[in-house]
XYZ file of N, CA, C and O in Angstrom:
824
model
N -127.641 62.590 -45.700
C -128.234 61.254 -45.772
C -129.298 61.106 -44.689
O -129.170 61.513 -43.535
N -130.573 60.355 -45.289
C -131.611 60.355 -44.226
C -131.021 58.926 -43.467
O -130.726 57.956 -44.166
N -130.898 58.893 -42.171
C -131.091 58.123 -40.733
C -131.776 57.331 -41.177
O -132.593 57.606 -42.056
N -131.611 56.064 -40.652
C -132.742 54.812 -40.650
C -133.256 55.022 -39.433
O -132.391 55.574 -38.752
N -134.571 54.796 -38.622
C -134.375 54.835 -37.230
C -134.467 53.324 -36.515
O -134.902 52.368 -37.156
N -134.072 53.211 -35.294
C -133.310 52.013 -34.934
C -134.527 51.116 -34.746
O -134.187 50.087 -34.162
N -135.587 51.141 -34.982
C -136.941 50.276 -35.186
C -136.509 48.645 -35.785
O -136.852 48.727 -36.965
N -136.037 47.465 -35.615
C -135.961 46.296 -36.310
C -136.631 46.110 -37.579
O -136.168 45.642 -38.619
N -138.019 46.633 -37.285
C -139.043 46.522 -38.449
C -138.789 46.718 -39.437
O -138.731 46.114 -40.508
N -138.521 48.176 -38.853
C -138.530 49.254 -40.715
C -137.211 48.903 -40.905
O -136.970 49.204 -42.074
N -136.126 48.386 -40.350
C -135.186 47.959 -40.918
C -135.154 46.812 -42.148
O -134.630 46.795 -43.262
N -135.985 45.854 -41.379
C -136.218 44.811 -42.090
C -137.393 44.930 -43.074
O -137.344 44.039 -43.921
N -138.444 45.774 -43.214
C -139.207 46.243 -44.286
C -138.406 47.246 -45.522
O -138.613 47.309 -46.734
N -137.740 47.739 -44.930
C -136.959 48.820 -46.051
C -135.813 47.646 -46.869
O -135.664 47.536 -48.086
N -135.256 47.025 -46.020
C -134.474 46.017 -46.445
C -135.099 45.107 -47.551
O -134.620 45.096 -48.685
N -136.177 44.344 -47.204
C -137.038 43.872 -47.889
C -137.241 44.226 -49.846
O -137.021 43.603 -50.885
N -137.898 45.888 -49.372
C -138.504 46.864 -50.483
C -137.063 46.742 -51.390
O -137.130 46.158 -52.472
N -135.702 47.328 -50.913
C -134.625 47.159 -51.706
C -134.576 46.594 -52.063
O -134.406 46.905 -53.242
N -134.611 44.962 -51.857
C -133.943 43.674 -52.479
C -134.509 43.506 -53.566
O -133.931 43.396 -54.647
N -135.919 43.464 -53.344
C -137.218 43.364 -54.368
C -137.095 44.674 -55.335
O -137.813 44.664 -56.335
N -136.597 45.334 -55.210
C -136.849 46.789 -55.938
C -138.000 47.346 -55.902
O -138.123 48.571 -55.909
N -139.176 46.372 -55.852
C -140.659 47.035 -56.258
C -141.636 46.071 -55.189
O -141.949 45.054 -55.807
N -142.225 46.062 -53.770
C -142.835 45.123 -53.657
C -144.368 45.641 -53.154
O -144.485 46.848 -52.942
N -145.575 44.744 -52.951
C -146.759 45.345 -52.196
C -146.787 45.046 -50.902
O -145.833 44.450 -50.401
N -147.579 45.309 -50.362
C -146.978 45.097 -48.839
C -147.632 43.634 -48.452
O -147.434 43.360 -47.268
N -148.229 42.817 -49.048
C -148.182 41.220 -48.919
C -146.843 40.726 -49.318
O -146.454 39.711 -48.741
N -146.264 41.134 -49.984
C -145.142 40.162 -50.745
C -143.805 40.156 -49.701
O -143.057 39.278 -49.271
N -143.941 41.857 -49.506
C -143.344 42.363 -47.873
C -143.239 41.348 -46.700
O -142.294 40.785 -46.148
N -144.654 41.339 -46.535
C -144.629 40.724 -45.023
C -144.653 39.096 -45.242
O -144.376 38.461 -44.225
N -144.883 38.484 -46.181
C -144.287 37.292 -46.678
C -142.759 36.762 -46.557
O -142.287 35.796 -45.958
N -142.295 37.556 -47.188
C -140.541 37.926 -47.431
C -139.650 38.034 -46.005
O -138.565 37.486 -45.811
N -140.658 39.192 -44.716
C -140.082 39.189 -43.824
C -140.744 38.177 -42.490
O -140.393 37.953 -41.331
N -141.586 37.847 -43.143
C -142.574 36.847 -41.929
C -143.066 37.781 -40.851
O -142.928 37.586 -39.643
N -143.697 38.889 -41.457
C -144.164 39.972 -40.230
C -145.574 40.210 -40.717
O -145.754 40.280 -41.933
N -146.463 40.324 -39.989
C -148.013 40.539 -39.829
C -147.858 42.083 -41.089
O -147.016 42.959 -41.288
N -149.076 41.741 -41.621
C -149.015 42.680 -42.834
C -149.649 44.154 -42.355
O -149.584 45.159 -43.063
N -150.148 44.121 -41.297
C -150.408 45.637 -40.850
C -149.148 46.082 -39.786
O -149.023 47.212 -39.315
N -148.215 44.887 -39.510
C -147.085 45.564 -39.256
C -146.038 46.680 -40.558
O -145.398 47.730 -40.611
N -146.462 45.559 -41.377
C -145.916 46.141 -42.484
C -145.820 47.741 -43.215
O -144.894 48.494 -43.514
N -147.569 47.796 -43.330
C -148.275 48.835 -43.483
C -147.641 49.948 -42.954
O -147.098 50.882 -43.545
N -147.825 49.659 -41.342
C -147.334 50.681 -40.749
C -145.999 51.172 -40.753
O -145.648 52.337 -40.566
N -145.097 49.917 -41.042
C -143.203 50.698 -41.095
C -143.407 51.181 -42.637
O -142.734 52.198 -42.803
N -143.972 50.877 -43.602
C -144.045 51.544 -44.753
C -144.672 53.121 -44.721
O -144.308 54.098 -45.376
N -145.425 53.037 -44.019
C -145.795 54.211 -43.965
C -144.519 55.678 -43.086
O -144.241 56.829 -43.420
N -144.139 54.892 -42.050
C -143.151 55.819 -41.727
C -141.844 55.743 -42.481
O -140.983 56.551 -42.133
N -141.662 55.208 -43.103
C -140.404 55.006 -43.811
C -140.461 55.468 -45.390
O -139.518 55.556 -46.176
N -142.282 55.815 -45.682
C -142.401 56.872 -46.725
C -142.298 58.513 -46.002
O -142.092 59.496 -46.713
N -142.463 58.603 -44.596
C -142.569 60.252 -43.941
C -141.166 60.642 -44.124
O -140.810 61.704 -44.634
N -140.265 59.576 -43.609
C -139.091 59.946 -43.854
C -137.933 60.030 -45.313
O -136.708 60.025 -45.439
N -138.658 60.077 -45.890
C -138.252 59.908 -47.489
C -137.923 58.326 -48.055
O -138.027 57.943 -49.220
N -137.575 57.676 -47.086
C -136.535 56.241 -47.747
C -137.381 55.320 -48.463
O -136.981 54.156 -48.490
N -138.698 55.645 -49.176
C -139.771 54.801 -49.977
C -140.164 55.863 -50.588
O -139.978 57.041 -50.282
N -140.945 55.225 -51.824
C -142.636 55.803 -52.370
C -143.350 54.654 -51.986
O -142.929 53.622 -51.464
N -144.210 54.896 -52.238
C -145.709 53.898 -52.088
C -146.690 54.632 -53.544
O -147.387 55.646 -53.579
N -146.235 53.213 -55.043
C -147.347 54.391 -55.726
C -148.395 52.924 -56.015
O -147.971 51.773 -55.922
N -149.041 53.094 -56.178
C -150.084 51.982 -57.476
C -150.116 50.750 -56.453
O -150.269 49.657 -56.999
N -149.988 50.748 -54.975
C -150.299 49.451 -53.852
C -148.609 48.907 -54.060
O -148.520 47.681 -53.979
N -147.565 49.476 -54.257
C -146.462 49.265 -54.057
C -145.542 50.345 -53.657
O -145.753 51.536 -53.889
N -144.030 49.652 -52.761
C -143.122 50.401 -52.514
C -142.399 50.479 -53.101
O -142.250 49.484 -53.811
N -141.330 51.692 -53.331
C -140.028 51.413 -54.344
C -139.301 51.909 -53.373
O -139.540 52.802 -52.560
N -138.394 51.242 -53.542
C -136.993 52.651 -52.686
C -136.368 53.893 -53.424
O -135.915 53.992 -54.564
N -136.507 54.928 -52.271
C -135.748 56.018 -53.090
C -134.227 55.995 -53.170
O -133.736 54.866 -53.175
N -133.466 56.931 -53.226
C -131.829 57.441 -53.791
C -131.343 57.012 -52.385
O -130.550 56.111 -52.114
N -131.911 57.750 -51.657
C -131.895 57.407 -49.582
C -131.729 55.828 -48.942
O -131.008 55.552 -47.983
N -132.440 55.012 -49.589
C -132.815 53.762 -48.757
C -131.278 53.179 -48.705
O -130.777 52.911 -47.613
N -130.624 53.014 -49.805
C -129.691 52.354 -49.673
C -128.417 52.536 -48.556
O -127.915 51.892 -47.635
N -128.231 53.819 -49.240
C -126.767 54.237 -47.950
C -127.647 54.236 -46.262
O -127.026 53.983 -45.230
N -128.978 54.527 -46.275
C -129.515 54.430 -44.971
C -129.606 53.249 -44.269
O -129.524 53.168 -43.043
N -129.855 51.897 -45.392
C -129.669 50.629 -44.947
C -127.934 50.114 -44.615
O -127.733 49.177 -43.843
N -126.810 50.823 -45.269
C -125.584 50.705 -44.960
C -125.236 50.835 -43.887
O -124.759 49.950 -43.176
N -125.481 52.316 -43.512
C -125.198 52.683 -42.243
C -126.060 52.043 -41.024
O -125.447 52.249 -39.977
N -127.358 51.289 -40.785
C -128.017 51.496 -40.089
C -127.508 49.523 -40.167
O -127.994 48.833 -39.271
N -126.652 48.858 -41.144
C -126.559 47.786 -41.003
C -125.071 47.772 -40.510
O -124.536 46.686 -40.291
N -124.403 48.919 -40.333
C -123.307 49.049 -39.809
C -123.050 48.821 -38.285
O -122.200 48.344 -37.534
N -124.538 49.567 -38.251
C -124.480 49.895 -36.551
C -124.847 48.555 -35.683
O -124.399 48.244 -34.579
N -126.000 47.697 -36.678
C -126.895 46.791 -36.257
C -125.450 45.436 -35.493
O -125.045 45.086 -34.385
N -125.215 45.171 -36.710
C -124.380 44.060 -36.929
C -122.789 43.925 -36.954
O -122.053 43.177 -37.598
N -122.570 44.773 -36.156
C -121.298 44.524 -35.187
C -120.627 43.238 -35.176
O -119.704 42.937 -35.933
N -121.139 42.482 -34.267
C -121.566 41.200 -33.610
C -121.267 39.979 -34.782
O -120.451 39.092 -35.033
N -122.155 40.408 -35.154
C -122.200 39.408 -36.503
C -120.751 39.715 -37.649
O -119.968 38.843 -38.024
N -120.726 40.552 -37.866
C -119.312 40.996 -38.734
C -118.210 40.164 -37.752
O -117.246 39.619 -38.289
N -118.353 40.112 -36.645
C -117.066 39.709 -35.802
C -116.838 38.000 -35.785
O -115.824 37.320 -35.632
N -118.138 37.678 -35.994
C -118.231 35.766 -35.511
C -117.268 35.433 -36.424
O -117.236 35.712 -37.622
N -116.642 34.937 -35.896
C -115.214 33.820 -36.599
C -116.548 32.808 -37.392
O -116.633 32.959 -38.611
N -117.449 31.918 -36.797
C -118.164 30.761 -37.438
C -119.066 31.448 -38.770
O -119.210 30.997 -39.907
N -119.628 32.774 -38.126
C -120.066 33.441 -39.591
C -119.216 33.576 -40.842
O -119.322 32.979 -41.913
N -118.215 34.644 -40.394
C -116.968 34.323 -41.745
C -116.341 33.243 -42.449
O -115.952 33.196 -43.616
N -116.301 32.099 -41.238
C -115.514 30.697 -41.988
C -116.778 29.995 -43.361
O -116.485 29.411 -44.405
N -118.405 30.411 -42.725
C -119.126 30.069 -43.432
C -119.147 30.771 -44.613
O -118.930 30.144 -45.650
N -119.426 32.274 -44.667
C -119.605 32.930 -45.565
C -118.510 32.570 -46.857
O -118.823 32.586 -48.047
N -117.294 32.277 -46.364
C -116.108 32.050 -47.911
C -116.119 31.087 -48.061
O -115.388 30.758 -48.995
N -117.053 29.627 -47.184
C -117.477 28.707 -48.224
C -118.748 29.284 -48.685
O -119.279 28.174 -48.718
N -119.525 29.928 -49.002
C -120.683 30.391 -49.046
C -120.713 30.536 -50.792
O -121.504 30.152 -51.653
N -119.188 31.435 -50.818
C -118.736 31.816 -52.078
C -118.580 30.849 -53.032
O -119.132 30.775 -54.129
N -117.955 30.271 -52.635
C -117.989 28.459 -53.580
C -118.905 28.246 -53.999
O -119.120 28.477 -55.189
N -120.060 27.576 -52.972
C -121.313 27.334 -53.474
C -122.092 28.442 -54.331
O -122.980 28.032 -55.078
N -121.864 29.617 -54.286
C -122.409 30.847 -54.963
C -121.840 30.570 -56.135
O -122.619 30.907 -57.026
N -120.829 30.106 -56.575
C -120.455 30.003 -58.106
C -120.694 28.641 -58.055
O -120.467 28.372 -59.235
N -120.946 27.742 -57.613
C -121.656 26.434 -58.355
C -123.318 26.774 -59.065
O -123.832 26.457 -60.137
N -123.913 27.737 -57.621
C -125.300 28.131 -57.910
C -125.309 28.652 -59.748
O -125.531 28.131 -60.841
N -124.995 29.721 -59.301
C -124.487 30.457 -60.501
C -124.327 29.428 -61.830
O -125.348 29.309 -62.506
N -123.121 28.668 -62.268
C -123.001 28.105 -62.702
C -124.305 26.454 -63.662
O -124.369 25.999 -64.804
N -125.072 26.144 -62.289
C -126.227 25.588 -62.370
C -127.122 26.243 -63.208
O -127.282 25.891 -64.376
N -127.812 27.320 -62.613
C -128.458 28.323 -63.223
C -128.519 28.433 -64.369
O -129.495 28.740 -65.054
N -127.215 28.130 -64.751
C -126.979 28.765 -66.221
C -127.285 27.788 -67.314
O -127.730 27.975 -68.447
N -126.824 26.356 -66.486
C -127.475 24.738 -67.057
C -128.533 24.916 -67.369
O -128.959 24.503 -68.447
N -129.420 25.730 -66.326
C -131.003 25.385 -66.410
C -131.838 26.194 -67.940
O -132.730 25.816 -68.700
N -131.007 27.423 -67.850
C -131.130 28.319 -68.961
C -130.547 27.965 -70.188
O -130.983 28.591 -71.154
N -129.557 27.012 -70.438
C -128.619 26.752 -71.495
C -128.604 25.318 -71.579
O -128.661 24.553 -70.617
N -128.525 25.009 -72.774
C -127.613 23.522 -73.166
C -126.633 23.646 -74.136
O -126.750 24.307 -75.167
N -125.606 22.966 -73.776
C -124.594 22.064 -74.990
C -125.114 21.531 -76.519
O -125.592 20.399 -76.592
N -125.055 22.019 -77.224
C -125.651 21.185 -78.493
C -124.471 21.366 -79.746
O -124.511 22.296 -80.551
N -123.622 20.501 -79.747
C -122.771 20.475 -80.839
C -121.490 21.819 -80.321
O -120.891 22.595 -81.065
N -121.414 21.709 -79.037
C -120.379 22.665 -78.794
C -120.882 23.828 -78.484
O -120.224 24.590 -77.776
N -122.374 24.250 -79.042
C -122.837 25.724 -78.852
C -123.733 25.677 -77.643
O -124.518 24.755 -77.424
N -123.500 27.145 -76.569
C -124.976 26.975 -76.038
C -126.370 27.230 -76.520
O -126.328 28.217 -77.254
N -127.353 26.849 -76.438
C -128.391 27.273 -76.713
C -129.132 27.296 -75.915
O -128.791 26.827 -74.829
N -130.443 27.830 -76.064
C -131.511 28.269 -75.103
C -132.088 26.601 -74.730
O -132.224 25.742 -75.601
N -132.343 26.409 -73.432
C -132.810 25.266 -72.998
C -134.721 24.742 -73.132
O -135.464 24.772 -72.151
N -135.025 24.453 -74.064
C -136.308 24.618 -74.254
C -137.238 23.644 -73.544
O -138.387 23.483 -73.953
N -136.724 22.945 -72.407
C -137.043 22.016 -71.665
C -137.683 20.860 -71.803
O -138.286 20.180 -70.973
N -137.367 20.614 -73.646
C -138.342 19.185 -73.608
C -137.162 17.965 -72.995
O -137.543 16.815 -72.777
N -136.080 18.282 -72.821
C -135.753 17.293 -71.961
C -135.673 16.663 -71.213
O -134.570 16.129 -71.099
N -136.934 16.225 -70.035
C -137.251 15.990 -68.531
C -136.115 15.778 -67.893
O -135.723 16.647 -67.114
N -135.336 14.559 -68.092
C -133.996 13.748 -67.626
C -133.114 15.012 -67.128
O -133.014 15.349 -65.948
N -132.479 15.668 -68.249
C -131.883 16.987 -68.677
C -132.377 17.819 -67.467
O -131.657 18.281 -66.582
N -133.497 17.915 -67.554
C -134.004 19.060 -66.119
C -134.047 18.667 -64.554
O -133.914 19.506 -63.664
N -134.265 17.184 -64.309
C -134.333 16.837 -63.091
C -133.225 16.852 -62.816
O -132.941 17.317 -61.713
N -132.370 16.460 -63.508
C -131.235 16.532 -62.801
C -130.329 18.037 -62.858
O -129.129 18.241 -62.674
N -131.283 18.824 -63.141
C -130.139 20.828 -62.492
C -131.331 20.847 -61.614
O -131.054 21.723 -60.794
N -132.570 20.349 -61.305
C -133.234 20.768 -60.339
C -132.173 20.157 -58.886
O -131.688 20.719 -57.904
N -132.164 18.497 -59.498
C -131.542 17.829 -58.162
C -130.632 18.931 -57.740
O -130.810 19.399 -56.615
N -129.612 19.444 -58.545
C -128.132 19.903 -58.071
C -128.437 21.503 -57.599
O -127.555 22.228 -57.137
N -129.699 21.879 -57.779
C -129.632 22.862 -57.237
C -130.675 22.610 -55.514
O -130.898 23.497 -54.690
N -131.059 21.347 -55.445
C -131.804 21.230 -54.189
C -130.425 20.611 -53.349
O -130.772 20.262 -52.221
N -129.527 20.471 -53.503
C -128.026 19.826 -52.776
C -127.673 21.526 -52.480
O -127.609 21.971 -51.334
N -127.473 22.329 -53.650
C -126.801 23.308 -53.265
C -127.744 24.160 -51.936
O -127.231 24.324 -50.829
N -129.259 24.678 -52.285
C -129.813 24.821 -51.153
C -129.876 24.298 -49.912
O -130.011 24.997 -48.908
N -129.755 22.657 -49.897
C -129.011 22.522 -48.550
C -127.888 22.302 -47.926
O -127.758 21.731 -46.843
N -126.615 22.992 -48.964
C -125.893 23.405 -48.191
C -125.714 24.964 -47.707
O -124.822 25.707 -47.296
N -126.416 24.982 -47.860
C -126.768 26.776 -46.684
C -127.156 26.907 -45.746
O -127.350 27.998 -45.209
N -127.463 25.417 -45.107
C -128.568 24.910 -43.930
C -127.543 25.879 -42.580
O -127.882 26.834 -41.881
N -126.364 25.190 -42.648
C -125.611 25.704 -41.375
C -125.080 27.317 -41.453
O -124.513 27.829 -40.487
N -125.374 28.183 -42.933
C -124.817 29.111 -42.505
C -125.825 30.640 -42.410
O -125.657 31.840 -42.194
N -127.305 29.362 -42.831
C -128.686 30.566 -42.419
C -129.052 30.484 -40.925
O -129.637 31.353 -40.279
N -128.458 28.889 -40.338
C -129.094 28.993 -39.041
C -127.468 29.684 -38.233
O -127.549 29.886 -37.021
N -126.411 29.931 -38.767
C -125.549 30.748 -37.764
C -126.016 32.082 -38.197
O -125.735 33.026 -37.458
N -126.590 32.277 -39.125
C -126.960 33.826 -39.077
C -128.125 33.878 -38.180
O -128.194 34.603 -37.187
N -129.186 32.932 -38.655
C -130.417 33.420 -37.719
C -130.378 33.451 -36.206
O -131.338 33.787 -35.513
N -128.933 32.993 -35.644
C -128.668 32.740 -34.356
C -128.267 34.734 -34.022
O -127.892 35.060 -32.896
N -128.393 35.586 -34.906
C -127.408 36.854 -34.850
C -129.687 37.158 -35.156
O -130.318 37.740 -34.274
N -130.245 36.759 -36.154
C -130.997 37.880 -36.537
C -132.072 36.870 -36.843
O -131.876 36.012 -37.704
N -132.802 36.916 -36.407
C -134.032 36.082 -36.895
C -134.570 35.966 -38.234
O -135.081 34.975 -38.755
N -134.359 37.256 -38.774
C -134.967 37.341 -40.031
C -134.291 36.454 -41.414
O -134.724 36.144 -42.524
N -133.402 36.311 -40.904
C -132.478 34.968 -42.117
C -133.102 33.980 -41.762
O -132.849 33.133 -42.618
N -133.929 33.449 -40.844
C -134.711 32.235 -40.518
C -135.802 32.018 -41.834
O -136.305 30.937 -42.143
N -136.001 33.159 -42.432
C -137.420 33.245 -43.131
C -137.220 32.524 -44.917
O -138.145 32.233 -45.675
N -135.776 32.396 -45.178
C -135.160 31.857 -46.489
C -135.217 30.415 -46.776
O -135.287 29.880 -47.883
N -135.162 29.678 -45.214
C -135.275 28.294 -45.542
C -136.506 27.679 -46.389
O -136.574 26.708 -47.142
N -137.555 28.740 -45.916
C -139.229 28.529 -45.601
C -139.441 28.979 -47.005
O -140.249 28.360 -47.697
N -138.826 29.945 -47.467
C -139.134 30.490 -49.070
C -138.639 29.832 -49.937
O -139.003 30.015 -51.099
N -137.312 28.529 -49.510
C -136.962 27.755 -50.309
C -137.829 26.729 -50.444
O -138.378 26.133 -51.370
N -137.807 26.698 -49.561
C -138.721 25.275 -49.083
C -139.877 25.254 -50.500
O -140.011 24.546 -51.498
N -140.699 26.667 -49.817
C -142.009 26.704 -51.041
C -141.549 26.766 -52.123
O -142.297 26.429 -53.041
N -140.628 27.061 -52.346
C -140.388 27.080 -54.068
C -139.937 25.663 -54.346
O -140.535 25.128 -55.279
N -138.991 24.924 -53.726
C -139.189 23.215 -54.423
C -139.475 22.488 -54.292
O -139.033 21.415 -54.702
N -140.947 22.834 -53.235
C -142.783 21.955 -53.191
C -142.904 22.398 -54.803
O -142.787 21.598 -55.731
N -143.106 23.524 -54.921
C -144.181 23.880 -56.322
C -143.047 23.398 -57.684
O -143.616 23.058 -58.721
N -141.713 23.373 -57.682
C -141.115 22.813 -58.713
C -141.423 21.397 -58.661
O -141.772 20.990 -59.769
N -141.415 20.417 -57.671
C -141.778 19.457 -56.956
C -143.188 19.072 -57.878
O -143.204 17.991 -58.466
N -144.281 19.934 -57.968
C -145.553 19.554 -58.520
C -145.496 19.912 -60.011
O -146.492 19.994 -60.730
N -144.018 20.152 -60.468
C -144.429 20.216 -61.975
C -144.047 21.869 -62.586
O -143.620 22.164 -63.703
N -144.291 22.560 -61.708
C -144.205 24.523 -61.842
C -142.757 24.899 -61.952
O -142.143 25.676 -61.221
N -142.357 24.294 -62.873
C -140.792 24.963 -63.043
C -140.369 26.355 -63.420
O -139.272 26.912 -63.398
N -141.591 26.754 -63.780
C -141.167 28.641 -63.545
C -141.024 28.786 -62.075
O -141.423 29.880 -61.674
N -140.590 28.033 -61.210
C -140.259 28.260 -59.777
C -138.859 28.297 -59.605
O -138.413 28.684 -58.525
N -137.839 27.832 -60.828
C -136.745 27.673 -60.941
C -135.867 28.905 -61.247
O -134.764 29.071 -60.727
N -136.433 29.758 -62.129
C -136.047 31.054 -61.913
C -136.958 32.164 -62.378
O -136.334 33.209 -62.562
N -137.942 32.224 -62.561
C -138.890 33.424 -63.068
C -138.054 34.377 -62.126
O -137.380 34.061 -61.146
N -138.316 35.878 -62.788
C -138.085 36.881 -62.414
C -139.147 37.756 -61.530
O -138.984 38.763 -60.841
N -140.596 36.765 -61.902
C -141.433 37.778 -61.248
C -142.057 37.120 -59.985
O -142.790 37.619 -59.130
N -141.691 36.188 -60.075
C -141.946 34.785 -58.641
C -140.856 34.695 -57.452
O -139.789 35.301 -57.367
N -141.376 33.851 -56.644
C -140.727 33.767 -55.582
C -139.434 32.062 -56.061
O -139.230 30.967 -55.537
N -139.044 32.610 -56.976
C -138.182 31.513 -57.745
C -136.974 31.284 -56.634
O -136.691 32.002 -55.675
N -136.260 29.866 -57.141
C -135.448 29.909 -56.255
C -134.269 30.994 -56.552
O -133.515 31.452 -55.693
N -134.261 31.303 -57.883
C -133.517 32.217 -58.611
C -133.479 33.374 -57.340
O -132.704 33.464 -56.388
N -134.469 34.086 -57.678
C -135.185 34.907 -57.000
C -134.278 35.200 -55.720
O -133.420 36.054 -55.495
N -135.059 33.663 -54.622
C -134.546 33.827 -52.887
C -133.162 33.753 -53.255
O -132.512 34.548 -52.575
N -132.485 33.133 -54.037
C -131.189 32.999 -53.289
C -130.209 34.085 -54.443
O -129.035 33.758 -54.620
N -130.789 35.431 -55.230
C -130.040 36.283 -55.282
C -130.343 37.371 -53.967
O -129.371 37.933 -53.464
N -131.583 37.613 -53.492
C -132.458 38.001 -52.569
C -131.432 38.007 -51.175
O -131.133 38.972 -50.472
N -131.029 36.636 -51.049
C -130.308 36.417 -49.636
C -128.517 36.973 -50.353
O -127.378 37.279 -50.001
N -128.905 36.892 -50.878
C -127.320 36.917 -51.298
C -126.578 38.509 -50.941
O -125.551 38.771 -50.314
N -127.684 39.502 -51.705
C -128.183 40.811 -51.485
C -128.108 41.011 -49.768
O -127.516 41.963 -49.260
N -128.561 40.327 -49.254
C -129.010 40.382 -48.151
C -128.092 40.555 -46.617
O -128.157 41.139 -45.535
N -127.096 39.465 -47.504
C -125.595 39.026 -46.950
C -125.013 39.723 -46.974
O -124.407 40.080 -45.964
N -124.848 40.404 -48.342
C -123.586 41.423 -48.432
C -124.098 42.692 -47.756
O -123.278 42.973 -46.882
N -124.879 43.392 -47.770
C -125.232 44.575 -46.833
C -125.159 43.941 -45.577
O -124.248 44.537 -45.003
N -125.522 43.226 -44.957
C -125.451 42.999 -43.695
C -123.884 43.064 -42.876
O -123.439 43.676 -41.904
N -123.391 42.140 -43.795
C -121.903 41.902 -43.254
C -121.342 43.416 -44.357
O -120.172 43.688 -44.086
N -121.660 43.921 -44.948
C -121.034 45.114 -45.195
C -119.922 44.959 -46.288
O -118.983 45.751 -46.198
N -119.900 43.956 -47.407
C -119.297 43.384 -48.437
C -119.673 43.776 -49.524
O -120.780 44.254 -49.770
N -118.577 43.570 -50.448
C -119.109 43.823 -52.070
C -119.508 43.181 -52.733
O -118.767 42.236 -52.461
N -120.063 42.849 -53.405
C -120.281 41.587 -54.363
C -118.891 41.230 -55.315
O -118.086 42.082 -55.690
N -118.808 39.731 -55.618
C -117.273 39.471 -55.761
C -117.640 39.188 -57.614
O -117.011 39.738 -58.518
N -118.820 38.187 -57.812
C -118.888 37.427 -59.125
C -118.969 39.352 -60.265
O -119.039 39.339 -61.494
């Protein structure tokens, strides 16, 4: 297995590239709130060492990145695995992760005579209100991004990506709600979720 090396950066750039599966190095340094020729540059060493490609102005991760981000989040986050206030948060975390979940699925689906069907959104009423319930659920994560960001700065950067995504749902852009290829809220908060479980070194439960 290739080594991560103990650089914060390329930790948090390789981290990044995984979550995303595919990103360019704007979307990168967006994602991690790091100057984009910082970026550049941990991409570039983190393609010498195998744990990327870089093809077509994007990164992918190779076979490597993952177990390298395991181990290298093993070593990092000690500390954080140990906080009693992190853990008490994280298994309410889970709750709200299946309300999210659950929402989501509102937004994608309706009730019609017992069946679901595809939600074709001429219902405004119908939609403001899974937007409302999913802007309640985003802030209840308030206290357990800022006990993480108290361990790692880089969980600081999710509030700010929420934020932008329900300004622009906010103006009408409800492909902000979950597009797959946007910075949806869909998106950040499978993104952090991803994010969580490697860090603290967990499986995914749903």
């Amino acid at each position: 297995m290739t080594a991560l090396a103990s650089d914060k950066t390329d930790y948090d750039v390789l981290n990044t590239v995984a979550l995303k599966k595919m990103a360019t190095p704007q979307v990168v340094a967006e994602a991690c709130g790091l100057p984009r020729t910082e970026v550049e540059a941990a991409l570039d060493r983190l393609a010498a060492q195998g744990l990327l490609v870089v093809a077509g102005g994007a990164a992918l991760p190779t076979d490597e990145a993952e177990p390298a981000l395991a181990a290298a989040a093993a070593r990092r986050y000690g500390a954080m695995r140990a906080d009693a206030e992190v853990g008490g948060l994280v298994e309410r975390f889970e709750t709200v992760n299946s309300q999210f979940l659950t929402t989501m699925s509102s937004w994608q689906q309706v009730d019609v005579g017992g069946r679901k069907v595809a939600n074709d959104h001429s219902d405004a009423e119908y939609d403001d209100k899974v937007i409302a319930r999913l802007d309640k659920l985003i802030a209840r994560l308030g206290p357990l991004l800022e006990a993480l960001a108290g361990h790692d700065v880089r969980f600081g950067t999710y509030p700010a990506r929420f934020r932008s995504a329900l300004e622009r749902i906010d103006r009408g852009e409800h492909e902000y709600v979950s597009s797959p290829t946007l910075d949806s809220v869909h998106n950040v908060w499978f993104e952090f979720h991803e994010d969580l479980l490697r860090t603290l070194g967990r499986e995914r439960t749903e």
